[in-house]
């Protein structure tokens, strides 16, 4: 049985670094600190009425849940670091300058869903705008169906290194 990667399994090297940094922080710094706090609170006596103990245990469960998620997610992700064969076309990881029909301009970067909240202008590869832009080049028009209606977008530039 062959496993086909889904677009939602893609991530940029920068996005992977952010997730790995979060995992490292939670596992090496936050969890040991909270574990020590819970241990200290347990020494104070009655645990049923000890807020520090109760909330510390709850925080440990939250950390453990997030650590499990990050480990599984990082294992499933496919890091895309290579520039595509045709860098004039919009693909995963591209920075795209666009202009809407009303003259408004925007800059987007197509990334995986795990990194859309890391930087302004990052959009998921699964979003309507990204799906409409994929495969297009400079001066191409794209029609985007969004909840707010239909929009026409013209691609002004495509870059695979962060524009200045």
Coordinates of N, CA and C in Angstrom, one line a residue:
X1 N 0.8 -1.2 0.0 CA 0.0 0.0 0.0 C 0.9 1.2 0.0
X2 N 0.7 2.1 -0.9 CA 1.5 3.4 -1.0 C 0.7 4.5 -0.3
X3 N 1.5 5.2 0.4 CA 0.9 6.4 1.2 C 1.2 7.6 0.4
X4 N 0.1 8.3 0.1 CA 0.2 9.6 -0.7 C 0.2 10.7 0.3
X5 N 1.2 11.6 0.2 CA 1.2 12.8 1.1 C 0.1 13.7 0.7
X6 N -0.6 14.3 1.6 CA -1.6 15.3 1.4 C -1.0 16.7 1.5
X7 N -1.6 17.6 0.8 CA -1.1 19.0 0.9 C -1.0 19.5 2.3
X8 N -1.9 19.0 3.2 CA -1.9 19.4 4.6 C -0.7 18.8 5.4
X9 N 0.1 17.9 4.7 CA 1.3 17.3 5.4 C 2.5 18.1 5.0
X10 N 2.4 19.2 4.3 CA 3.6 20.0 3.9 C 3.9 21.1 4.9
X11 N 5.2 21.4 5.0 CA 5.6 22.5 5.8 C 6.9 23.1 5.3
X12 N 7.1 24.4 5.5 CA 8.4 25.0 5.1 C 9.4 24.7 6.2
X13 N 10.7 24.8 5.9 CA 11.7 24.6 6.9 C 11.6 25.6 8.1
X14 N 11.1 26.8 7.8 CA 10.9 27.8 8.9 C 9.8 27.3 9.8
X15 N 8.7 26.8 9.2 CA 7.6 26.3 10.0 C 8.0 25.1 10.9
X16 N 8.8 24.2 10.3 CA 9.2 23.0 11.0 C 10.1 23.5 12.2
X17 N 10.9 24.5 12.0 CA 11.8 25.0 13.1 C 10.9 25.5 14.3
X18 N 9.9 26.2 13.9 CA 9.0 26.8 15.0 C 8.4 25.6 15.8
X19 N 7.9 24.6 15.1 CA 7.3 23.5 15.8 C 8.3 22.7 16.7
X20 N 9.5 22.5 16.1 CA 10.5 21.9 16.9 C 11.0 22.7 18.1
X21 N 11.0 24.0 17.9 CA 11.4 24.9 19.0 C 10.3 24.8 20.1
X22 N 9.1 24.8 19.7 CA 8.0 24.7 20.7 C 8.1 23.4 21.5
X23 N 8.3 22.3 20.7 CA 8.5 20.9 21.4 C 9.6 20.9 22.3
X24 N 10.7 21.5 21.9 CA 11.9 21.5 22.8 C 11.7 22.3 24.0
X25 N 11.0 23.5 23.9 CA 10.7 24.4 25.0 C 9.8 23.6 26.0
X26 N 8.7 23.0 25.5 CA 7.8 22.4 26.4 C 8.4 21.2 27.1
X27 N 9.2 20.4 26.4 CA 9.8 19.2 27.0 C 11.0 19.5 27.9
X28 N 11.9 20.4 27.5 CA 13.1 20.6 28.3 C 13.0 21.7 29.3
X29 N 12.1 22.7 29.1 CA 12.0 23.8 30.0 C 10.7 23.9 30.8
X30 N 9.6 23.9 30.1 CA 8.3 24.1 30.7 C 7.9 22.9 31.6
X31 N 8.0 21.7 31.0 CA 7.6 20.5 31.8 C 8.4 20.3 33.0
X32 N 9.7 20.3 33.0 CA 10.5 20.2 34.2 C 10.1 21.2 35.3
X33 N 9.9 22.5 34.9 CA 9.5 23.5 35.8 C 8.2 23.2 36.5
X34 N 7.2 22.9 35.7 CA 5.8 22.6 36.2 C 5.9 21.3 37.1
X35 N 6.7 20.3 36.7 CA 6.8 19.1 37.5 C 7.4 19.5 38.9
X36 N 8.4 20.3 38.9 CA 9.0 20.7 40.2 C 7.9 21.5 41.0
X37 N 7.2 22.4 40.4 CA 6.1 23.2 41.1 C 5.1 22.2 41.7
X38 N 4.7 21.2 40.9 CA 3.7 20.3 41.4 C 4.3 19.5 42.6
X39 N 5.5 19.1 42.5 CA 6.2 18.4 43.6 C 6.2 19.2 44.8
X40 N 6.6 20.5 44.7 CA 6.7 21.4 45.8 C 5.3 21.6 46.4
X41 N 4.3 21.7 45.6 CA 2.9 21.9 46.1 C 2.4 20.7 46.8
X42 N 2.8 19.5 46.3 CA 2.3 18.2 47.0 C 2.9 18.1 48.4
X43 N 4.0 18.7 48.6 CA 4.7 18.6 50.0 C 3.9 19.5 51.0
X44 N 3.1 20.4 50.5 CA 2.4 21.3 51.4 C 1.2 20.7 52.1
X45 N 0.8 19.4 51.8 CA -0.2 18.8 52.5 C -1.4 18.4 51.6
X46 N -2.6 18.7 52.1 CA -3.9 18.3 51.5 C -3.9 18.7 50.0
X47 N -3.9 17.7 49.2 CA -3.9 18.0 47.7 C -5.2 18.4 47.2
X48 N -6.3 18.0 47.8 CA -7.6 18.2 47.3 C -8.0 19.7 47.4
X49 N -7.4 20.4 48.2 CA -7.7 21.9 48.4 C -6.5 22.7 48.0
X50 N -5.5 22.1 47.4 CA -4.2 22.8 47.0 C -4.3 23.3 45.6
X51 N -4.6 24.5 45.3 CA -4.8 25.1 44.0 C -3.5 24.9 43.1
X52 N -2.3 25.2 43.7 CA -1.1 25.1 43.0 C -0.9 23.6 42.5
X53 N -1.2 22.7 43.3 CA -1.1 21.3 42.9 C -2.1 20.9 41.8
X54 N -3.4 21.3 42.0 CA -4.4 21.0 41.0 C -4.2 21.6 39.7
X55 N -3.8 22.9 39.7 CA -3.6 23.6 38.4 C -2.3 23.1 37.8
X56 N -1.3 22.8 38.6 CA 0.0 22.3 38.1 C -0.2 20.9 37.4
X57 N -1.0 20.0 38.0 CA -1.3 18.8 37.3 C -2.1 19.0 36.0
X58 N -3.0 19.9 36.0 CA -3.8 20.2 34.8 C -2.8 20.7 33.7
X59 N -1.9 21.6 34.1 CA -0.9 22.2 33.1 C 0.0 21.0 32.6
X60 N 0.4 20.1 33.4 CA 1.2 19.0 33.0 C 0.4 18.1 31.9
X61 N -0.8 17.9 32.2 CA -1.6 17.2 31.2 C -1.7 17.9 29.9
X62 N -1.9 19.3 29.9 CA -1.9 20.1 28.7 C -0.6 20.0 27.9
X63 N 0.5 20.1 28.7 CA 1.9 20.0 28.1 C 2.1 18.6 27.4
X64 N 1.7 17.6 28.2 CA 1.9 16.2 27.6 C 1.1 16.0 26.4
X65 N -0.1 16.5 26.4 CA -1.0 16.4 25.2 C -0.4 17.1 24.0
X66 N 0.1 18.3 24.2 CA 0.7 19.1 23.1 C 2.0 18.4 22.7
X67 N 2.8 17.9 23.6 CA 4.1 17.2 23.2 C 3.7 16.0 22.3
X68 N 2.7 15.2 22.7 CA 2.4 14.0 21.9 C 1.9 14.5 20.5
X69 N 1.1 15.5 20.5 CA 0.6 16.0 19.2 C 1.8 16.5 18.3
X70 N 2.7 17.3 18.9 CA 3.9 17.8 18.1 C 4.8 16.7 17.6
X71 N 5.0 15.7 18.4 CA 5.9 14.6 18.0 C 5.2 13.8 16.8
X72 N 3.9 13.5 16.9 CA 3.2 12.8 15.8 C 3.2 13.7 14.6
X73 N 2.9 14.9 14.8 CA 2.7 15.8 13.6 C 4.1 16.0 12.9
X74 N 5.2 16.2 13.6 CA 6.5 16.4 13.0 C 6.9 15.2 12.3
X75 N 6.5 14.0 12.8 CA 6.8 12.8 12.1 C 6.1 12.6 10.8
X76 N 4.9 13.2 10.7 CA 4.0 13.0 9.5 C 4.3 14.1 8.4
X77 N 5.0 15.2 8.8 CA 5.2 16.3 7.9 C 6.3 16.1 6.9
X78 N 6.1 16.7 5.7 CA 7.1 16.6 4.7 C 7.6 18.0 4.5
X79 N 8.9 18.3 4.8 CA 9.5 19.6 4.7 C 9.9 19.9 3.3
X80 N 9.3 21.0 2.8 CA 9.6 21.4 1.4 C 10.6 22.5 1.4
X81 N 11.8 22.2 1.0 CA 12.8 23.3 1.0 C 13.4 23.6 -0.3
X82 N 13.1 22.8 -1.3 CA 13.6 23.0 -2.7 C 12.8 23.9 -3.5
X83 N 13.4 24.7 -4.3 CA 12.7 25.6 -5.2 C 12.1 24.7 -6.3
X84 N 10.9 24.9 -6.8 CA 10.4 24.1 -7.8 C 11.1 24.2 -9.1
X85 N 10.9 23.3 -10.0 CA 11.6 23.3 -11.3 C 11.3 24.5 -12.1
X86 N 10.1 25.0 -12.0 CA 9.7 26.2 -12.7 C 9.3 27.3 -11.7
X87 N 10.3 28.1 -11.3 CA 10.1 29.1 -10.2 C 9.2 30.3 -10.7
X88 N 8.8 30.3 -11.9 CA 7.9 31.4 -12.3 C 6.4 31.0 -12.0
X89 N 6.2 29.8 -11.6 CA 4.8 29.4 -11.2 C 4.6 29.3 -9.7
X90 N 3.4 29.5 -9.3 CA 3.0 29.5 -7.9 C 3.0 28.0 -7.4
X91 N 3.8 27.7 -6.4 CA 3.8 26.4 -5.8 C 3.9 26.6 -4.3
X92 N 4.0 25.5 -3.6 CA 4.1 25.6 -2.1 C 5.4 26.4 -1.7
X93 N 5.2 27.2 -0.7 CA 6.4 28.0 -0.2 C 6.6 29.3 -0.9
X94 N 5.8 29.6 -2.0 CA 6.0 30.8 -2.8 C 5.5 32.1 -2.1
X95 N 6.2 33.2 -2.3 CA 5.7 34.5 -1.9 C 5.0 35.0 -3.1
X96 N 3.8 35.5 -3.0 CA 3.0 35.9 -4.2 C 2.5 37.4 -3.9
X97 N 2.8 38.3 -4.8 CA 2.2 39.6 -4.7 C 1.0 39.6 -5.7
X98 N -0.1 40.0 -5.2 CA -1.3 40.0 -6.0 C -2.0 41.3 -5.9
X99 N -2.9 41.6 -6.9 CA -3.8 42.7 -6.9 C -5.2 42.3 -7.1
X100 N -6.1 42.8 -6.3 CA -7.5 42.4 -6.4 C -8.2 43.4 -7.4
X101 N -9.4 43.1 -7.8 CA -10.1 43.9 -8.8 C -10.3 45.3 -8.3
X102 N -10.4 45.5 -7.0 CA -10.6 46.9 -6.5 C -9.3 47.7 -6.3
X103 N -8.2 47.1 -6.8 CA -6.9 47.8 -6.7 C -6.1 47.5 -5.4
X104 N -6.7 46.8 -4.5 CA -6.0 46.5 -3.2 C -4.9 45.4 -3.6
X105 N -3.7 45.7 -3.0 CA -2.6 44.7 -3.2 C -2.3 44.0 -1.9
X106 N -1.8 42.8 -2.1 CA -1.5 41.9 -0.9 C -0.3 41.1 -1.3
X107 N 0.4 40.6 -0.2 CA 1.5 39.7 -0.4 C 1.1 38.5 0.5
X108 N 1.1 37.3 -0.1 CA 0.8 36.0 0.6 C 2.0 35.1 0.4
X109 N 2.1 34.2 1.4 CA 3.0 33.0 1.2 C 2.2 31.8 1.4
X110 N 2.3 30.9 0.5 CA 1.6 29.6 0.6 C 2.3 28.6 1.5
X111 N 1.8 28.3 2.6 CA 2.4 27.4 3.6 C 1.4 26.3 4.0
X112 N 1.9 25.4 4.9 CA 1.1 24.3 5.4 C 0.2 24.9 6.5
X113 N -0.9 24.2 6.8 CA -1.8 24.6 7.8 C -1.2 24.8 9.2
X114 N -0.1 24.1 9.5 CA 0.5 24.2 10.8 C 1.3 25.6 11.1
X115 N 1.4 26.4 10.0 CA 2.2 27.6 10.2 C 1.5 28.8 9.8
X116 N 0.2 28.8 9.5 CA -0.5 30.0 9.1 C -0.6 31.1 10.1
X117 N -0.4 30.8 11.4 CA -0.5 31.8 12.4 C 0.9 32.4 12.8
X118 N 1.9 31.9 12.1 CA 3.3 32.3 12.5 C 3.6 33.7 12.0
X119 N 3.1 34.1 10.8 CA 3.5 35.3 10.2 C 2.2 35.9 9.5
X120 N 2.1 37.2 9.5 CA 1.0 37.8 8.7 C 1.2 37.5 7.2
X121 N 0.1 37.3 6.5 CA 0.2 37.0 5.1 C 0.4 35.6 4.7
X122 N 0.6 34.7 5.7 CA 0.8 33.3 5.5 C -0.6 32.7 5.3
X123 N -0.8 32.0 4.2 CA -2.1 31.3 3.9 C -1.9 29.8 3.7
X124 N -2.8 29.1 4.1 CA -2.7 27.6 4.0 C -2.9 27.2 2.5
X125 N -2.1 26.2 2.2 CA -2.2 25.6 0.8 C -3.6 25.1 0.5
X126 N -4.4 24.8 1.6 CA -5.8 24.3 1.4 C -6.8 25.5 1.3
X127 N -6.4 26.7 1.4 CA -7.3 27.8 1.4 C -7.8 28.1 0.0
X128 N -9.0 28.7 -0.1 CA -9.5 29.0 -1.5 C -8.5 29.9 -2.3
X129 N -7.9 30.9 -1.7 CA -7.0 31.8 -2.4 C -5.8 31.0 -2.9
X130 N -5.2 30.2 -2.1 CA -4.0 29.4 -2.5 C -4.4 28.4 -3.6
X131 N -5.5 27.7 -3.4 CA -5.9 26.8 -4.5 C -6.1 27.5 -5.8
X132 N -6.6 28.7 -5.8 CA -6.9 29.4 -7.0 C -5.5 29.9 -7.7
X133 N -4.5 30.1 -6.8 CA -3.3 30.7 -7.3 C -2.3 29.6 -7.8
X134 N -2.4 28.4 -7.2 CA -1.4 27.3 -7.5 C -1.3 27.0 -9.0
X135 N -0.1 27.0 -9.5 CA 0.1 26.7 -10.9 C 0.1 27.9 -11.9
X136 N -0.3 29.0 -11.3 CA -0.4 30.2 -12.2 C 0.9 31.0 -12.1
X137 N 1.1 31.9 -13.0 CA 2.4 32.7 -13.1 C 2.0 34.2 -13.1
X138 N 3.1 35.0 -13.3 CA 2.9 36.5 -13.3 C 2.0 36.9 -14.4
X139 N 1.1 37.8 -14.1 CA 0.1 38.4 -15.0 C -1.1 37.5 -15.2
X140 N -1.1 36.3 -14.6 CA -2.2 35.4 -14.8 C -3.3 35.9 -13.8
X141 N -4.5 35.6 -14.2 CA -5.7 36.0 -13.4 C -6.2 34.7 -12.7
X142 N -6.7 34.9 -11.5 CA -7.3 33.8 -10.8 C -8.7 34.2 -10.2
X143 N -9.6 33.4 -10.3 CA -11.0 33.6 -9.7 C -11.0 32.9 -8.4
X144 N -11.4 33.6 -7.4 CA -11.4 33.0 -6.0 C -12.8 33.0 -5.5
X145 N -13.3 31.9 -5.1 CA -14.6 31.8 -4.4 C -14.3 31.8 -2.9
X146 N -14.8 32.8 -2.2 CA -14.6 32.9 -0.7 C -16.0 33.1 -0.1
X147 N -16.1 32.9 1.2 CA -17.4 33.1 1.8 C -18.0 34.5 1.6
X148 N -17.1 35.5 1.3 CA -17.6 36.9 1.1 C -17.9 37.1 -0.4
X149 N -17.7 36.1 -1.2 CA -18.1 36.3 -2.7 C -17.0 35.9 -3.6
X150 N -17.1 36.2 -4.9 CA -16.2 35.9 -5.9 C -15.2 37.1 -6.1
X151 N -13.9 36.8 -6.2 CA -12.9 37.8 -6.3 C -12.0 37.5 -7.5
X152 N -11.6 38.5 -8.2 CA -10.6 38.3 -9.3 C -9.3 38.8 -8.8
X153 N -8.2 38.0 -9.0 CA -6.9 38.4 -8.5 C -5.9 38.3 -9.7
X154 N -5.0 39.3 -9.8 CA -4.0 39.2 -10.8 C -2.7 39.0 -10.0
X155 N -1.8 38.1 -10.5 CA -0.5 37.8 -9.9 C 0.5 38.9 -10.4
X156 N 1.1 39.6 -9.5 CA 2.1 40.6 -9.8 C 3.5 40.1 -9.8
X157 N 3.8 39.2 -8.8 CA 5.2 38.6 -8.7 C 5.1 37.3 -7.9
X158 N 6.1 36.4 -8.3 CA 6.2 35.1 -7.6 C 7.7 35.0 -7.2
X159 N 8.0 34.8 -5.9 CA 9.3 34.6 -5.4 C 9.4 33.4 -4.5
X160 N 10.6 32.8 -4.4 CA 10.8 31.7 -3.5 C 11.8 32.0 -2.4
X161 N 12.3 33.3 -2.4 CA 13.0 33.8 -1.3 C 12.2 35.0 -0.8
X162 N 12.3 35.3 0.5 CA 11.5 36.4 1.0 C 11.8 37.7 0.4
X163 N 10.8 38.3 -0.3 CA 11.1 39.6 -0.9 C 11.4 40.7 0.1
X164 N 12.2 41.6 -0.2 CA 12.6 42.7 0.7 C 11.7 43.7 0.9

